[in-house]
PDB file of C-alpha atoms in Angstrom:
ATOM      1  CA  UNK A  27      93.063 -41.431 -48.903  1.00 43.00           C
ATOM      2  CA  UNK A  28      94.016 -38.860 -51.590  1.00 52.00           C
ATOM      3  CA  UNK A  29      92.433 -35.415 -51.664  1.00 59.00           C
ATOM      4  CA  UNK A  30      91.213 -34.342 -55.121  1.00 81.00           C
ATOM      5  CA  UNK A  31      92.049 -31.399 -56.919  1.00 83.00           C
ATOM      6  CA  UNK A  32      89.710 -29.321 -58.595  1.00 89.00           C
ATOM      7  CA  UNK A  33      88.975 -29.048 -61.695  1.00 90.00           C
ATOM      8  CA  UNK A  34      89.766 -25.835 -63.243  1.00 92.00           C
ATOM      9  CA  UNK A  35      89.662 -24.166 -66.739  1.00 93.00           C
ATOM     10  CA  UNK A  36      93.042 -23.549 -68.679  1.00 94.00           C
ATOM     11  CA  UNK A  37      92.119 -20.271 -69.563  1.00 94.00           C
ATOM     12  CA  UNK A  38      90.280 -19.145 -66.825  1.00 94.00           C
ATOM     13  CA  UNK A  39      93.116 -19.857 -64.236  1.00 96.00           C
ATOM     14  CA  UNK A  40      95.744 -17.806 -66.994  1.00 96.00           C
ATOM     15  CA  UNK A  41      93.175 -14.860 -66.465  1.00 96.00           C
ATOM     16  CA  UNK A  42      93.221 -14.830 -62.887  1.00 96.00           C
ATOM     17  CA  UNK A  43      97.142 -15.396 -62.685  1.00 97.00           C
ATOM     18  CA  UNK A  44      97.549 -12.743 -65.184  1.00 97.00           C
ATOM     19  CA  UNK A  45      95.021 -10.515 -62.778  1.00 96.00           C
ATOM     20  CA  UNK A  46      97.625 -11.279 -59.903  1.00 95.00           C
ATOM     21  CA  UNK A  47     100.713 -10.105 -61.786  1.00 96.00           C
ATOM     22  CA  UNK A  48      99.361  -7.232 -62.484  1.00 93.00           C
ATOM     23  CA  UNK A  49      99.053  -6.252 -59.127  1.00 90.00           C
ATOM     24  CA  UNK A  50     102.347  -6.509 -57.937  1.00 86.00           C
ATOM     25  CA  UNK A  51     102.710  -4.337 -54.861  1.00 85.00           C
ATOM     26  CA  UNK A  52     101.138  -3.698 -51.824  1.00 87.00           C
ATOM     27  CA  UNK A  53      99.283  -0.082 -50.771  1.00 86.00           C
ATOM     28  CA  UNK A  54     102.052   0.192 -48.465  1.00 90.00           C
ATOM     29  CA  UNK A  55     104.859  -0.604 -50.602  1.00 86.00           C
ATOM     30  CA  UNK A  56     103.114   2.057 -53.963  1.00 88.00           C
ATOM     31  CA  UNK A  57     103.624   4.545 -51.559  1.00 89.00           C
ATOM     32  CA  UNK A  58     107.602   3.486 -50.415  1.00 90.00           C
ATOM     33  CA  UNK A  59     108.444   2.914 -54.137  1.00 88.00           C
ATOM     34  CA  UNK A  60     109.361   4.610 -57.244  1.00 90.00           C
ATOM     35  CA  UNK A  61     106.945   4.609 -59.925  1.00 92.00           C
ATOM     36  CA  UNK A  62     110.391   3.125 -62.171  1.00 92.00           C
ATOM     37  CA  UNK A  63     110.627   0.427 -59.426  1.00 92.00           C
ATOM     38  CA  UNK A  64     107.369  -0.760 -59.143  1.00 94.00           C
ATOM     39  CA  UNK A  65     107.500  -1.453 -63.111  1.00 94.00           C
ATOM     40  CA  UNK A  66     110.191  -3.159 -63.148  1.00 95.00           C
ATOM     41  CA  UNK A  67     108.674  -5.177 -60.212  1.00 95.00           C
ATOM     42  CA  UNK A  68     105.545  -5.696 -62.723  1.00 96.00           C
ATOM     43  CA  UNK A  69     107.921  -7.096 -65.073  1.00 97.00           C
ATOM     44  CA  UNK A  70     109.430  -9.762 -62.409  1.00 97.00           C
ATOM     45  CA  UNK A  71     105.684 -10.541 -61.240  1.00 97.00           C
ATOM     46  CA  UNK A  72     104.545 -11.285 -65.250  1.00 97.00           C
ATOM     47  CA  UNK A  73     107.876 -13.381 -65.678  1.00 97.00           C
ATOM     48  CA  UNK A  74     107.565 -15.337 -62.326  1.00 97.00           C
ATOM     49  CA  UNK A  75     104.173 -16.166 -62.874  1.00 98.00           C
ATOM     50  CA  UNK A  76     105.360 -17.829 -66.579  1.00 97.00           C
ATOM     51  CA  UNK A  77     108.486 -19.240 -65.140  1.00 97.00           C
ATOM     52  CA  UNK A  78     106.272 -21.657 -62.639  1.00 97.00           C
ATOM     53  CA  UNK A  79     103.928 -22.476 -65.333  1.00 97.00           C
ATOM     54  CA  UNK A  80     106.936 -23.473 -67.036  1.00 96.00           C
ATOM     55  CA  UNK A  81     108.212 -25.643 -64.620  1.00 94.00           C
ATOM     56  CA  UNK A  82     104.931 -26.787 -63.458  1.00 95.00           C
ATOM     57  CA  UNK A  83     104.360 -27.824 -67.474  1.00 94.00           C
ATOM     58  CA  UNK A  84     107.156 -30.114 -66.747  1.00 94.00           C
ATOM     59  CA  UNK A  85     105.852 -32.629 -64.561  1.00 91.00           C
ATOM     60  CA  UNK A  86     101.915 -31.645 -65.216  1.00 91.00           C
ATOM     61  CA  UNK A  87     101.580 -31.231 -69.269  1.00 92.00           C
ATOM     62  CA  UNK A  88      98.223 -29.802 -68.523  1.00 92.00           C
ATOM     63  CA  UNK A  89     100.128 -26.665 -67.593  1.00 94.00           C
ATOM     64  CA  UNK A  90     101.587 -25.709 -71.061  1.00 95.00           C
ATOM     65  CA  UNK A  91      97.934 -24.583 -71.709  1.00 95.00           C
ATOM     66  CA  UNK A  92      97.383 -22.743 -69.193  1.00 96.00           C
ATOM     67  CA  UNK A  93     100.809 -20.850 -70.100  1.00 97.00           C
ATOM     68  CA  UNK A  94      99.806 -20.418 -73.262  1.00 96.00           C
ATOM     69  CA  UNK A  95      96.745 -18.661 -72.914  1.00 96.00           C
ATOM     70  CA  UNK A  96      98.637 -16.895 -70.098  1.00 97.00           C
ATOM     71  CA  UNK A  97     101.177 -15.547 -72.656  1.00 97.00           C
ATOM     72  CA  UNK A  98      98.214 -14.909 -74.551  1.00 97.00           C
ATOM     73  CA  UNK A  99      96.728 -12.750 -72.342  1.00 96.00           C
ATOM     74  CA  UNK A 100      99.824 -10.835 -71.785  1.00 96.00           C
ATOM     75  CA  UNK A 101     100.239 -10.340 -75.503  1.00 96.00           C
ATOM     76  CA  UNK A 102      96.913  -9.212 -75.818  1.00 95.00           C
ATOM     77  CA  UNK A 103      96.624  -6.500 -72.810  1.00 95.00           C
ATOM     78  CA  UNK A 104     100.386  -5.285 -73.616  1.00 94.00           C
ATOM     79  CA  UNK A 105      99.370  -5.087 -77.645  1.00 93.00           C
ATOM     80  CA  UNK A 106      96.432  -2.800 -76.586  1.00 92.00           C
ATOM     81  CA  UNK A 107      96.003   0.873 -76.620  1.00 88.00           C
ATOM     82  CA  UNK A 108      95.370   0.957 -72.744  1.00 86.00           C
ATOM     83  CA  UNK A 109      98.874  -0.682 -71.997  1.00 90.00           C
ATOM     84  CA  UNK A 110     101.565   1.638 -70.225  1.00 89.00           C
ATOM     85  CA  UNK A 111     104.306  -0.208 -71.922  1.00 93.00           C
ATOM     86  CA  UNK A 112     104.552  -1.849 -75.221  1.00 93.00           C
ATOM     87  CA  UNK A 113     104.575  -5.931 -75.588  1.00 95.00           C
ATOM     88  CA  UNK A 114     108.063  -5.763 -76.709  1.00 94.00           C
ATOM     89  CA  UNK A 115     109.195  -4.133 -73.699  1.00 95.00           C
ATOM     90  CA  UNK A 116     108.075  -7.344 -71.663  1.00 96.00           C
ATOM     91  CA  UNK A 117     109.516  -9.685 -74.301  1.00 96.00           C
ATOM     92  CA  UNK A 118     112.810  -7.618 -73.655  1.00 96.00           C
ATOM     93  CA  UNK A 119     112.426  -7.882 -69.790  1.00 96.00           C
ATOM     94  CA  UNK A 120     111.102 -12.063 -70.049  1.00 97.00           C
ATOM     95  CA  UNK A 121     114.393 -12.818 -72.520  1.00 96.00           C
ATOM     96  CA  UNK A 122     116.921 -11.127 -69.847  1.00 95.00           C
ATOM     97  CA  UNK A 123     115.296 -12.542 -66.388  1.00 95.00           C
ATOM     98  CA  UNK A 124     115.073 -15.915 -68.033  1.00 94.00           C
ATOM     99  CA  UNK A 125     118.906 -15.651 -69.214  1.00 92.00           C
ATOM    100  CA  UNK A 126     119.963 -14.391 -65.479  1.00 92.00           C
ATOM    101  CA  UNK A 127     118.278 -17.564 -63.930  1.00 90.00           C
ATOM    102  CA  UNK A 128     120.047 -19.897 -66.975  1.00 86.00           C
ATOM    103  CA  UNK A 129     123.086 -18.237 -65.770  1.00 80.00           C
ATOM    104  CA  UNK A 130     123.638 -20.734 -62.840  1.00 65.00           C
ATOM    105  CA  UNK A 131     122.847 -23.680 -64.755  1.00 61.00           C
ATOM    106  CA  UNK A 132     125.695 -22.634 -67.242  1.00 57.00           C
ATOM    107  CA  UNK A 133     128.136 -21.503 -64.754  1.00 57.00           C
ATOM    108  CA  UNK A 134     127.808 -24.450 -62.262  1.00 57.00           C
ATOM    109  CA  UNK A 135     129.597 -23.558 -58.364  1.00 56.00           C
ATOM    110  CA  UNK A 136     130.419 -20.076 -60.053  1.00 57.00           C
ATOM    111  CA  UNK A 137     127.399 -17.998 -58.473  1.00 51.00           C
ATOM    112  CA  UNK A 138     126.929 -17.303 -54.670  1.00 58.00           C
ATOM    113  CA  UNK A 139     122.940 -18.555 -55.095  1.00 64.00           C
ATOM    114  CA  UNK A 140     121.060 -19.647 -57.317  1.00 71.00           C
ATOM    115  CA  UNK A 141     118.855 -16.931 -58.339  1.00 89.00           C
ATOM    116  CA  UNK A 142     121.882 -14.446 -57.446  1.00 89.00           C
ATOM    117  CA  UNK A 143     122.091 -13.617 -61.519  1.00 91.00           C
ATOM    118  CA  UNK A 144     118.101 -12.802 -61.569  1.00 93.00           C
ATOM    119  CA  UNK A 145     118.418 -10.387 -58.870  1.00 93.00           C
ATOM    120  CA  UNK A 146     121.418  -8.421 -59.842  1.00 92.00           C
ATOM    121  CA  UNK A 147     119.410  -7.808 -63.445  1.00 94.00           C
ATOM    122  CA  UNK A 148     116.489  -6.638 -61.594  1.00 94.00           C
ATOM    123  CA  UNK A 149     118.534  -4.517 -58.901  1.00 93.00           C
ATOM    124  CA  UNK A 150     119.774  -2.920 -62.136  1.00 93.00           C
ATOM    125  CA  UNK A 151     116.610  -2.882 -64.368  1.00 94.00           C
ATOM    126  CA  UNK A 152     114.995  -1.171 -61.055  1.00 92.00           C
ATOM    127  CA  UNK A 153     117.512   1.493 -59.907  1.00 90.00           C
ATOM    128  CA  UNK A 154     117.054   4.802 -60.760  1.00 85.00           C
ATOM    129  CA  UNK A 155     121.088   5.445 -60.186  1.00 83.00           C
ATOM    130  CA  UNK A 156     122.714   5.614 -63.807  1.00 79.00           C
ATOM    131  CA  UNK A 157     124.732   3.975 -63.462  1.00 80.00           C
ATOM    132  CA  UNK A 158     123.560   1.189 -61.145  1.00 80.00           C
ATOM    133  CA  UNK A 159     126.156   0.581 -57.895  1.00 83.00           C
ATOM    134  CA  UNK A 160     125.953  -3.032 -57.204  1.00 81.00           C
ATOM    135  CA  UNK A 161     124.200  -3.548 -53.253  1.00 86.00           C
ATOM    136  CA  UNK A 162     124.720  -7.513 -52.630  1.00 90.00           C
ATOM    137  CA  UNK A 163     121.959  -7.026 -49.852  1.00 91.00           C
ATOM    138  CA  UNK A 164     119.986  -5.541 -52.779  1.00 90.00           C
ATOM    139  CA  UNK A 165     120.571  -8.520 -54.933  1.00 92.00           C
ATOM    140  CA  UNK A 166     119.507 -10.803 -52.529  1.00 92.00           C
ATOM    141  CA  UNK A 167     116.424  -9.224 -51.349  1.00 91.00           C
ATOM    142  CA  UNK A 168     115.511  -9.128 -55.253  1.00 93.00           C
ATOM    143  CA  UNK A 169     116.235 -12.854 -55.843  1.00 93.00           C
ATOM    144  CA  UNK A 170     113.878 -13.712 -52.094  1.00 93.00           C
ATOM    145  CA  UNK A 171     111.244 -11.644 -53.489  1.00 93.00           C
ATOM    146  CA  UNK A 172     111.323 -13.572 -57.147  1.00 95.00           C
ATOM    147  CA  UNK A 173     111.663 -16.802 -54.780  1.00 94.00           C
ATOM    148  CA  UNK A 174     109.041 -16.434 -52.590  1.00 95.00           C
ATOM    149  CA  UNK A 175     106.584 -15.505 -55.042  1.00 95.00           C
ATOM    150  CA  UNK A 176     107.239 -18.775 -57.155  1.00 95.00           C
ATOM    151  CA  UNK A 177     106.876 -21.005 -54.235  1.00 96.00           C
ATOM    152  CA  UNK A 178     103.456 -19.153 -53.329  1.00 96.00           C
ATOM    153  CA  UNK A 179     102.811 -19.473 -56.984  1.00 96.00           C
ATOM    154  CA  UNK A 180     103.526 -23.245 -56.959  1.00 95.00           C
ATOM    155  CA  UNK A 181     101.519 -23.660 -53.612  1.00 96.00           C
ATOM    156  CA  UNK A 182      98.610 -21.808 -54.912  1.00 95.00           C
ATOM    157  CA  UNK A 183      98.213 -24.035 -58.238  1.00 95.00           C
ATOM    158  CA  UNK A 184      98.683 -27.277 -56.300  1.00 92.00           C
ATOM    159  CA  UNK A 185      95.042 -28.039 -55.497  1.00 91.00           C
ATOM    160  CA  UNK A 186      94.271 -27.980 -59.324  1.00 89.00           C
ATOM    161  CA  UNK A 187      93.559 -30.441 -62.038  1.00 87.00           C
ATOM    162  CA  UNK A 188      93.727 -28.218 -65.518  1.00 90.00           C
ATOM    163  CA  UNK A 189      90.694 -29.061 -67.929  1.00 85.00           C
ATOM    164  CA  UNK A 190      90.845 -27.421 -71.648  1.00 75.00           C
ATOM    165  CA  UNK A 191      87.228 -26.683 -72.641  1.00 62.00           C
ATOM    166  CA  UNK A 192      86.557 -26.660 -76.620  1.00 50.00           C
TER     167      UNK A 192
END
């Protein structure tokens, strides 16, 4: 017998998934990390968080709602006065992680993995070395983190059937 999903709100699930990305780091690791790091690791969380909606939007229309208002709710907080970066700074950062994970689709048995392009911009993005030393083990450990957090991402949005209320 199938399970249901619930039923949830288009908007109201883009407000709590904004909520999420903009909490992108443990206590533990705030206290390990560069203030420059963990922005750039903002930026990753706000663009991995639209990437799944993307490809959930695929299969599930439904979804394209709920990444619009998500995007809406990005533009809105980033567009206000109490925003530590300007919306055209994540625009910037969304146009350059979604070319890096394009990359392998263009350049087909080219890349060692398939996220390997997204990690080496965010290695860079995220080091404070000018200019940035390339650290394979660093590039990989970027493209796990943007991995794992789209298949918790995908996990976590399973149980749901998207509603639009008027």
């Amino acid at each position: 017998m199938p399970s249901q999903k619930e039923c949830v709100d288009a908007g109201s699930l883009a407000k709590t998934l904004f909520e999420y990305a903009l909490n992108p780091a443990s206590p533990e690791l705030k206290l390990k990390c560069t203030p420059h790091y963990l922005d750039e690791l903002l930026f990753l969380k706000l663009f991995s968080v639209d990437y799944v909606l993307g490809m959930k939007a695929v299969a599930q229309p439904a979804f394209t709602s709920v990444r619009m208002h998500y995007n809406d709710e990005i533009e809105r907080f980033f567009m206000s006065k109490e925003s530590p970066f300007t919306y055209s700074t994540v625009i910037m950062r969304f146009k350059a992680y979604r070319e890096a994970c394009n990359a392998n689709t263009l350049d087909k048995g080219k890349q060692p993995g398939a996220f390997w392009e997204l990690g080496k911009v965010f290695s860079r993005l995220a080091s404070d070395a000018d200019p940035w030393v390339p650290n394979a083990l660093e590039v990989v450990l970027h493209a796990n983190i943007f991995v794992s957090d789209c298949l918790r991402l995908a996990e976590f949005l399973e149980p749901y059937n998207i509603v639009e209320t008027v």
